[in-house]
mmCIF file of C-alpha atoms and ligand atoms in Angstrom:
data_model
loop_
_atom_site.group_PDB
_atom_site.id
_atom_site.type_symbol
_atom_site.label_atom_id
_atom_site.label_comp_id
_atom_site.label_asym_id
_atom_site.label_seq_id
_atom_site.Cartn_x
_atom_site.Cartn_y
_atom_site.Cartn_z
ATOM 1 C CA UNK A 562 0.741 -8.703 -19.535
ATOM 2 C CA UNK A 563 0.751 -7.632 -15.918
ATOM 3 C CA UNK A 564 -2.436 -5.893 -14.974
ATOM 4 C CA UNK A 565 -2.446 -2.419 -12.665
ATOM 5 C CA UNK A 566 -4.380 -2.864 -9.352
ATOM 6 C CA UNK A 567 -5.632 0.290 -8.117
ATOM 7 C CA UNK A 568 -6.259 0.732 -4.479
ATOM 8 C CA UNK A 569 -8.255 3.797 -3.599
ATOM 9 C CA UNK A 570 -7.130 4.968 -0.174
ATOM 10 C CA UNK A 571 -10.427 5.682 2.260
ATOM 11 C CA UNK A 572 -7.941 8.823 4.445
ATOM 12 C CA UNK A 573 -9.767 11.109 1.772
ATOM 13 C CA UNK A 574 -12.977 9.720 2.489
ATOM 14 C CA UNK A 575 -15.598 10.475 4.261
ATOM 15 C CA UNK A 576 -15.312 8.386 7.884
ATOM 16 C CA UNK A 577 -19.394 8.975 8.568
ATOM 17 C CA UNK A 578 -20.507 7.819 5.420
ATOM 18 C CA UNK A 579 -17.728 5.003 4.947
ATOM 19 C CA UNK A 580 -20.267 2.389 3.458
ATOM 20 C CA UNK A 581 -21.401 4.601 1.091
ATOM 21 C CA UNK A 582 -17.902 5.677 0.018
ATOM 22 C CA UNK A 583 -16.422 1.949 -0.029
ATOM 23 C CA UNK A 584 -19.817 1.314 -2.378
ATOM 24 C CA UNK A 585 -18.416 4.138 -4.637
ATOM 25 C CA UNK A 586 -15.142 2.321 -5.660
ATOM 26 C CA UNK A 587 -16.578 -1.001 -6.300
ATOM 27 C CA UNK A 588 -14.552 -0.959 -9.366
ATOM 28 C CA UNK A 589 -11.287 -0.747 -7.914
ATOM 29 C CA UNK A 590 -9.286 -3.919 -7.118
ATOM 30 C CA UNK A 591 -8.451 -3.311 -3.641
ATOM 31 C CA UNK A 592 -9.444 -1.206 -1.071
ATOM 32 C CA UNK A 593 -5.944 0.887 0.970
ATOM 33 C CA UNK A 594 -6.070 1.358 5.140
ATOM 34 C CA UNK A 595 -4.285 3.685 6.230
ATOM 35 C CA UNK A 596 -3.819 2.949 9.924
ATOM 36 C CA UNK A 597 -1.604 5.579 11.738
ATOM 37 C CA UNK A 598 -1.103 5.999 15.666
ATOM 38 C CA UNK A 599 -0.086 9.800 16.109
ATOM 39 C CA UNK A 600 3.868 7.756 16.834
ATOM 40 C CA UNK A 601 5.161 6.596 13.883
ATOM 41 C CA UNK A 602 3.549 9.426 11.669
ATOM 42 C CA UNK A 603 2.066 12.481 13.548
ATOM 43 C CA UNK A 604 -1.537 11.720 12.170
ATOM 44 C CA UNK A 605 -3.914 9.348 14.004
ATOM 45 C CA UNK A 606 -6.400 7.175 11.994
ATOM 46 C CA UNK A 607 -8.058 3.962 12.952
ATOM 47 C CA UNK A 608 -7.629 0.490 14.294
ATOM 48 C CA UNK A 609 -8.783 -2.854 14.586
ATOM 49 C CA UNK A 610 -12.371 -2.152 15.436
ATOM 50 C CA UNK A 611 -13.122 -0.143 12.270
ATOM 51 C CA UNK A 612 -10.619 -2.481 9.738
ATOM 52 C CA UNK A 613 -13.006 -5.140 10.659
ATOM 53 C CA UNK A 614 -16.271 -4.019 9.999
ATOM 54 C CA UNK A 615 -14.404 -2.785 6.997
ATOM 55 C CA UNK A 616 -13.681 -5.995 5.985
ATOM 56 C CA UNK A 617 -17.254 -7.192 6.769
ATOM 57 C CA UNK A 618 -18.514 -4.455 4.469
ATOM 58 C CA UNK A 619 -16.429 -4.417 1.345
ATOM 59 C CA UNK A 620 -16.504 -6.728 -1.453
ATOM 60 C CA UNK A 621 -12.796 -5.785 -2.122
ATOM 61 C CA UNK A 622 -9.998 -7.297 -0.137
ATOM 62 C CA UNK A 623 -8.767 -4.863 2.114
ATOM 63 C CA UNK A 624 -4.899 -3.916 1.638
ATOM 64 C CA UNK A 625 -4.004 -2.516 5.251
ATOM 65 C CA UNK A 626 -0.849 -0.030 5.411
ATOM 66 C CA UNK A 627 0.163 0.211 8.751
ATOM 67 C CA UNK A 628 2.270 3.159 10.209
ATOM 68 C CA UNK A 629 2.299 2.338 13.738
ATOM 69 C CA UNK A 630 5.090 1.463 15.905
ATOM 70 C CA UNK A 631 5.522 -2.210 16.985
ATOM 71 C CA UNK A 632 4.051 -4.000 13.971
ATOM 72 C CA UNK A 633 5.552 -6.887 15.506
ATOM 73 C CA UNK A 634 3.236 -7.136 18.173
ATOM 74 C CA UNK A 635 0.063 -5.754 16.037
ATOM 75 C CA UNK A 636 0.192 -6.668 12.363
ATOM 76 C CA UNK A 637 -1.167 -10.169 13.466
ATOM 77 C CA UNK A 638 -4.847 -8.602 14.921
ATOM 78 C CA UNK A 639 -5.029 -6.802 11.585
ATOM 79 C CA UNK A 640 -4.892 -10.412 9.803
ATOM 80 C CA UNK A 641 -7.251 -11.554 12.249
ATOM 81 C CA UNK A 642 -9.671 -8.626 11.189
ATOM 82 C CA UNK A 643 -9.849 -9.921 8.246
ATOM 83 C CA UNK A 644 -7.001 -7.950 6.037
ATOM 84 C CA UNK A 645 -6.391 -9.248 2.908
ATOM 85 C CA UNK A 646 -2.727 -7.752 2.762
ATOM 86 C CA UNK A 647 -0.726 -6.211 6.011
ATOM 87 C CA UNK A 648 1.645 -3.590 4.922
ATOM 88 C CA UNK A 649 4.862 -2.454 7.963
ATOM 89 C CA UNK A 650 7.483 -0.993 7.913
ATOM 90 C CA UNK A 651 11.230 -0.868 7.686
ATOM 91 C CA UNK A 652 11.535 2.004 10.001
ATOM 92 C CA UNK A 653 9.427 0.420 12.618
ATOM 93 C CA UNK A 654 9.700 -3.461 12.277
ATOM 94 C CA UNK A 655 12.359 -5.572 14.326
ATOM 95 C CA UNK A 656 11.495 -9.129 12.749
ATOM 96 C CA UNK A 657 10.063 -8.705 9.316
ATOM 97 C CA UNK A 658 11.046 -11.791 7.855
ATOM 98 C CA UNK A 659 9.404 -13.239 11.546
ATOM 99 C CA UNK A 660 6.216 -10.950 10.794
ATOM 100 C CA UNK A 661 6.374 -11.572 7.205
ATOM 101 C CA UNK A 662 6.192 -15.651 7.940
ATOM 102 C CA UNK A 663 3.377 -15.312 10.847
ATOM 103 C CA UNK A 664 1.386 -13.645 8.086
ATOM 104 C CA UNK A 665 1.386 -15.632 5.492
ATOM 105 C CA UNK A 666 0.871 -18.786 8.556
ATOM 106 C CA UNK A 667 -2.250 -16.971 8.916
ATOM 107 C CA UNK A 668 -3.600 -16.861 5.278
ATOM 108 C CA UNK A 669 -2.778 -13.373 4.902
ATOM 109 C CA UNK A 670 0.135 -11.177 2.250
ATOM 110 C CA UNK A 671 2.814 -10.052 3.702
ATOM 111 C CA UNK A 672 4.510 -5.835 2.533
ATOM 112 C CA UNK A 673 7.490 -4.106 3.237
ATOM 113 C CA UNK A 674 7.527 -0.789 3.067
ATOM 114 C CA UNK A 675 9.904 1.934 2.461
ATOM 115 C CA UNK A 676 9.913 5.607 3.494
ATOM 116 C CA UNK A 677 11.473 7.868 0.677
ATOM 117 C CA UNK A 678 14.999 8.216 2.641
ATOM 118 C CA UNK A 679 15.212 4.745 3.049
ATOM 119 C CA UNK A 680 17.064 2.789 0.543
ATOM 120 C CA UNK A 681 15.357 -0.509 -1.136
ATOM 121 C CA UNK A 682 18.463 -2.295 -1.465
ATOM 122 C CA UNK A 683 18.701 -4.262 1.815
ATOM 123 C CA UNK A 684 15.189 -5.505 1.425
ATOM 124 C CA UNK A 685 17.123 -7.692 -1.537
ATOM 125 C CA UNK A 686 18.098 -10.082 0.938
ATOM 126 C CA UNK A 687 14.927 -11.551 2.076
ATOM 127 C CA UNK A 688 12.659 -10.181 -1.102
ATOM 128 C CA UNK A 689 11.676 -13.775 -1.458
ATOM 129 C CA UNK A 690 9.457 -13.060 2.078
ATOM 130 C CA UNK A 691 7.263 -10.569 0.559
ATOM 131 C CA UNK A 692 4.619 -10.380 -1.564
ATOM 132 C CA UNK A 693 4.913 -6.828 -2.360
ATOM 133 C CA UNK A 694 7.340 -4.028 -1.327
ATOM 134 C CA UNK A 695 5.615 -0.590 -0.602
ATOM 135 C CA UNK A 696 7.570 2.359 -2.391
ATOM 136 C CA UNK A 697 6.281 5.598 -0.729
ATOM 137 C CA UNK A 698 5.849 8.438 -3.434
ATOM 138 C CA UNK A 699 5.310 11.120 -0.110
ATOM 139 C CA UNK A 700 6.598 11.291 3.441
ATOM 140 C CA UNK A 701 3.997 9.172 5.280
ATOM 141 C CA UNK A 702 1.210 10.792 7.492
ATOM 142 C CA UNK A 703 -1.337 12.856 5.490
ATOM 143 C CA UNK A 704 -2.953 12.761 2.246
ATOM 144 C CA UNK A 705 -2.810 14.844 -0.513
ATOM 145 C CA UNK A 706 0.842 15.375 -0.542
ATOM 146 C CA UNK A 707 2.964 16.404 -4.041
ATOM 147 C CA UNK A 708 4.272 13.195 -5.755
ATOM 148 C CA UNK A 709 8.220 12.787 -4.759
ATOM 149 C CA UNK A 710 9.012 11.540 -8.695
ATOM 150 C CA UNK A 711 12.674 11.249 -7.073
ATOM 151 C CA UNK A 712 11.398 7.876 -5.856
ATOM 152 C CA UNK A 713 11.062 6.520 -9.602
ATOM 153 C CA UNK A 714 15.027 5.244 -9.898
ATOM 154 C CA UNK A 715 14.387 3.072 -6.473
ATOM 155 C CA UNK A 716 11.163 1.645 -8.071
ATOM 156 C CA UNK A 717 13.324 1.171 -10.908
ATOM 157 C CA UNK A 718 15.721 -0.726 -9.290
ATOM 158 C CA UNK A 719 13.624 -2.911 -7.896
ATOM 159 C CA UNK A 720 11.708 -3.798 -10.529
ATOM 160 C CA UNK A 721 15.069 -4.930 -12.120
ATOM 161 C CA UNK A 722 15.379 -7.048 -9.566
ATOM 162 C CA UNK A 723 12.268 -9.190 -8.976
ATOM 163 C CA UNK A 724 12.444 -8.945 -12.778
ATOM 164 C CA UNK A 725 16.145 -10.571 -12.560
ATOM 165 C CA UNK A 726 15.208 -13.200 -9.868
ATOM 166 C CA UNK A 727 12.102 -14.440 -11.931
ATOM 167 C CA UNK A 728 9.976 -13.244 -8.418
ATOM 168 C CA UNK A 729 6.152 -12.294 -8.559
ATOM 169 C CA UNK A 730 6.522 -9.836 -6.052
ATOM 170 C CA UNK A 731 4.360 -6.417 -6.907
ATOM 171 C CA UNK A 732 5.613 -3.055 -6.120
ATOM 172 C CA UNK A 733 3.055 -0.529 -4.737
ATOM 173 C CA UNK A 734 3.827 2.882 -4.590
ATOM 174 C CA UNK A 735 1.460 4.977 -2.155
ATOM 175 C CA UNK A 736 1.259 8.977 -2.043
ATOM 176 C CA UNK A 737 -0.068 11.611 -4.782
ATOM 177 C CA UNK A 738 -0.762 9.172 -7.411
ATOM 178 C CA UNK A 739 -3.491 10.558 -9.797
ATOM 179 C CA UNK A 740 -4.236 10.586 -13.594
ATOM 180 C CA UNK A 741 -1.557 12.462 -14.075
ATOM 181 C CA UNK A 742 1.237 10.806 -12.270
ATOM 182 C CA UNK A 743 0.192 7.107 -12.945
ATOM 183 C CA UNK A 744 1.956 6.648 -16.039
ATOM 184 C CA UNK A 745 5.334 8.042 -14.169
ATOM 185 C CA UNK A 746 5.137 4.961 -11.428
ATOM 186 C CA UNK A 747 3.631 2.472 -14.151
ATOM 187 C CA UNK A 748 7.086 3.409 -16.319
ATOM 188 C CA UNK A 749 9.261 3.009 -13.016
ATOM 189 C CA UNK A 750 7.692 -0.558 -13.082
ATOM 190 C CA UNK A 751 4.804 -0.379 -10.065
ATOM 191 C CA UNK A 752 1.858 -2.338 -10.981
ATOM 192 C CA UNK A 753 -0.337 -1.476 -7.308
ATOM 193 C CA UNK A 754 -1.359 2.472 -6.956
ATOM 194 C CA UNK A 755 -2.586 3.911 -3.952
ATOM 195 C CA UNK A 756 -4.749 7.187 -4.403
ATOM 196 C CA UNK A 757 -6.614 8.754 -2.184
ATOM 197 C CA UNK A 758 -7.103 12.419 -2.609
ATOM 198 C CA UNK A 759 -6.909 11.738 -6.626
ATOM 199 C CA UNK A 760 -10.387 9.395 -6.052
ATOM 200 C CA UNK A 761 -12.179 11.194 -3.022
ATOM 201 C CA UNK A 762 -11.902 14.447 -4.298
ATOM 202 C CA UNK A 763 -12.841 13.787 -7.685
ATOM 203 C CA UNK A 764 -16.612 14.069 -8.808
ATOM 204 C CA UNK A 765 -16.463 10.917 -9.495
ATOM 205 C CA UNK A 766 -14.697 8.349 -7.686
ATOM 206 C CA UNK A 767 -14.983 5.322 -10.409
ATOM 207 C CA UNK A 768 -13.943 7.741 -13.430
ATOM 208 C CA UNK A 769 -10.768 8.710 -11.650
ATOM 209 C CA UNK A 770 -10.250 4.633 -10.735
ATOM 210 C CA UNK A 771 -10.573 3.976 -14.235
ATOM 211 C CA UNK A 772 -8.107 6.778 -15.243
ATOM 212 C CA UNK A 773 -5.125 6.274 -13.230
ATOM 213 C CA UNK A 774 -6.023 2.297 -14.317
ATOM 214 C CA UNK A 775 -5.940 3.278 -18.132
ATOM 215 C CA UNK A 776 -2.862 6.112 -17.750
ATOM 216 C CA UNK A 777 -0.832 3.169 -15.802
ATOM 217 C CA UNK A 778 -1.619 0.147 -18.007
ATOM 218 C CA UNK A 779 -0.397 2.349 -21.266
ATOM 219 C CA UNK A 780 2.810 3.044 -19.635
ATOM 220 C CA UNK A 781 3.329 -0.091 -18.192
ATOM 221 C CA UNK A 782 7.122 -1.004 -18.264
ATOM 222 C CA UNK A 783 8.368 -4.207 -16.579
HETATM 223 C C1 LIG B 157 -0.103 8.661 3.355
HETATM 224 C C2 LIG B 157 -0.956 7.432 3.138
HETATM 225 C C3 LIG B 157 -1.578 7.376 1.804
HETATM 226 C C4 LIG B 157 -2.517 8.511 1.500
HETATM 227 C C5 LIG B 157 -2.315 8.843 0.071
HETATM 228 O O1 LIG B 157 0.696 8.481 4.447
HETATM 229 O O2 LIG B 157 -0.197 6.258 3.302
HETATM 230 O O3 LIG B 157 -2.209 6.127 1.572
HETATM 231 O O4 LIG B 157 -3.863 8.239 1.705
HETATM 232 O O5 LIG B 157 -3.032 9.987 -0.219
HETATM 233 P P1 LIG B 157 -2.879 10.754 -1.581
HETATM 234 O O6 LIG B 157 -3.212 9.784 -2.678
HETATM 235 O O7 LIG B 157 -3.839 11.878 -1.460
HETATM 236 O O8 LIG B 157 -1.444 11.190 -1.659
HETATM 237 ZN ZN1 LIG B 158 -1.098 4.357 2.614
#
């Protein structure tokens, strides 16, 4: 049976107290980085600097979603910081299957991700290269956006897919995942949520881990 990961995504938390709030989802099974660089997405986040000491910090391996331009040049200092995963994407990489393959030479997963106007078919082609494929459930930038549940056929379809090929690859889906939507995304065939706003702004951060966990693993459909 394939087990949910949940990855609670720090944006909604609080960047002073950042140990403290990494301690609070010790029961999640990764921890999501949003790293944005006011080009690629209007917002502006953090960089290498902070992932590391991140990294130094955390128990959990650290699942690091870039949306920057030029991932080709930078995904490589976010393996060195110690990411356990390195998320770019379609609309900003020129080599992925080159990025994809200087990841994983430097011990680190390599994800694709989509945008919700960009199809998931030509990712088909070199799926074998990734070892997951990032369905966004919201335009990228900001948390606490309104699930886009018109993302669910392309999660769909690609679950079809890695489920025809015989592949491992996991499909995350990132953007107003809570209690209430995991099952929706779990049916669709992802088995890696992102939620930020759904954990930070709860009262408590582990409950709402362990409910999107419990919601997804019910509806679970591969
Ligand atoms: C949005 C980020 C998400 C964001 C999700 O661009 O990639 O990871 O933190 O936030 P919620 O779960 O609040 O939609
Ligand atoms: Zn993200």
């Amino acid at each position: 049976m394939t087990s949910i990961q949940i990855a609670p995504s720090i944006l909604s938390a609080d960047f002073c107290n950042l140990e403290r709030d990494l301690k609070a989802i010790a029961n999640a099974d990764l921890v999501h980085v949003d790293v944005m660089d006011h080009h690629f997405v209007p917002n502006l986040t953090l960089g290498e600097p902070i992932v590391k000491r991140i990294c130094e910090v955390t128990d959990l391996p650290v699942d690091v979603h870039l949306m920057i331009e030029d991932p080709d040049r930078w995904a490589p200092e976010f393996a060195k910081a110690g990411a356990y995963s390195v998320t770019f994407h379609m609309g900003a990489t020129h080599a992925p299957v080159r990025l994809a393959r200087q990841l994983h030479d430097m011990g680190v997963r390599a994800c694709f991700a989509v945008r919700p106007a960009e199809p998931v078919e030509p990712i088909f082609d070199i799926l074998e290269e990734f070892d997951m494929i990032l369905v966004m459930t919201v335009e990228p930038g900001f948390g606490g956006q309104k699930f886009l549940g018109n993302q669910m056929a392309k999660v769909r379809r690609l679950r079809d897919e890695i489920t025809r090929r015989g592949l491992d690859t996991k499909i995350q889906v990132d953007g107003g995942v809570s209690p209430t939507t995991a099952h929706i995304v779990a049916e669709a065939g992802a088995d890696v949520l992102v939620a930020g706003s759904a954990v930070y702004g709860a009262e408590d951060p582990a409950k709402a881990i362990d409910q999107i966990r419990d919601n997804a693993q019910a509806a679970y459909k591969d």
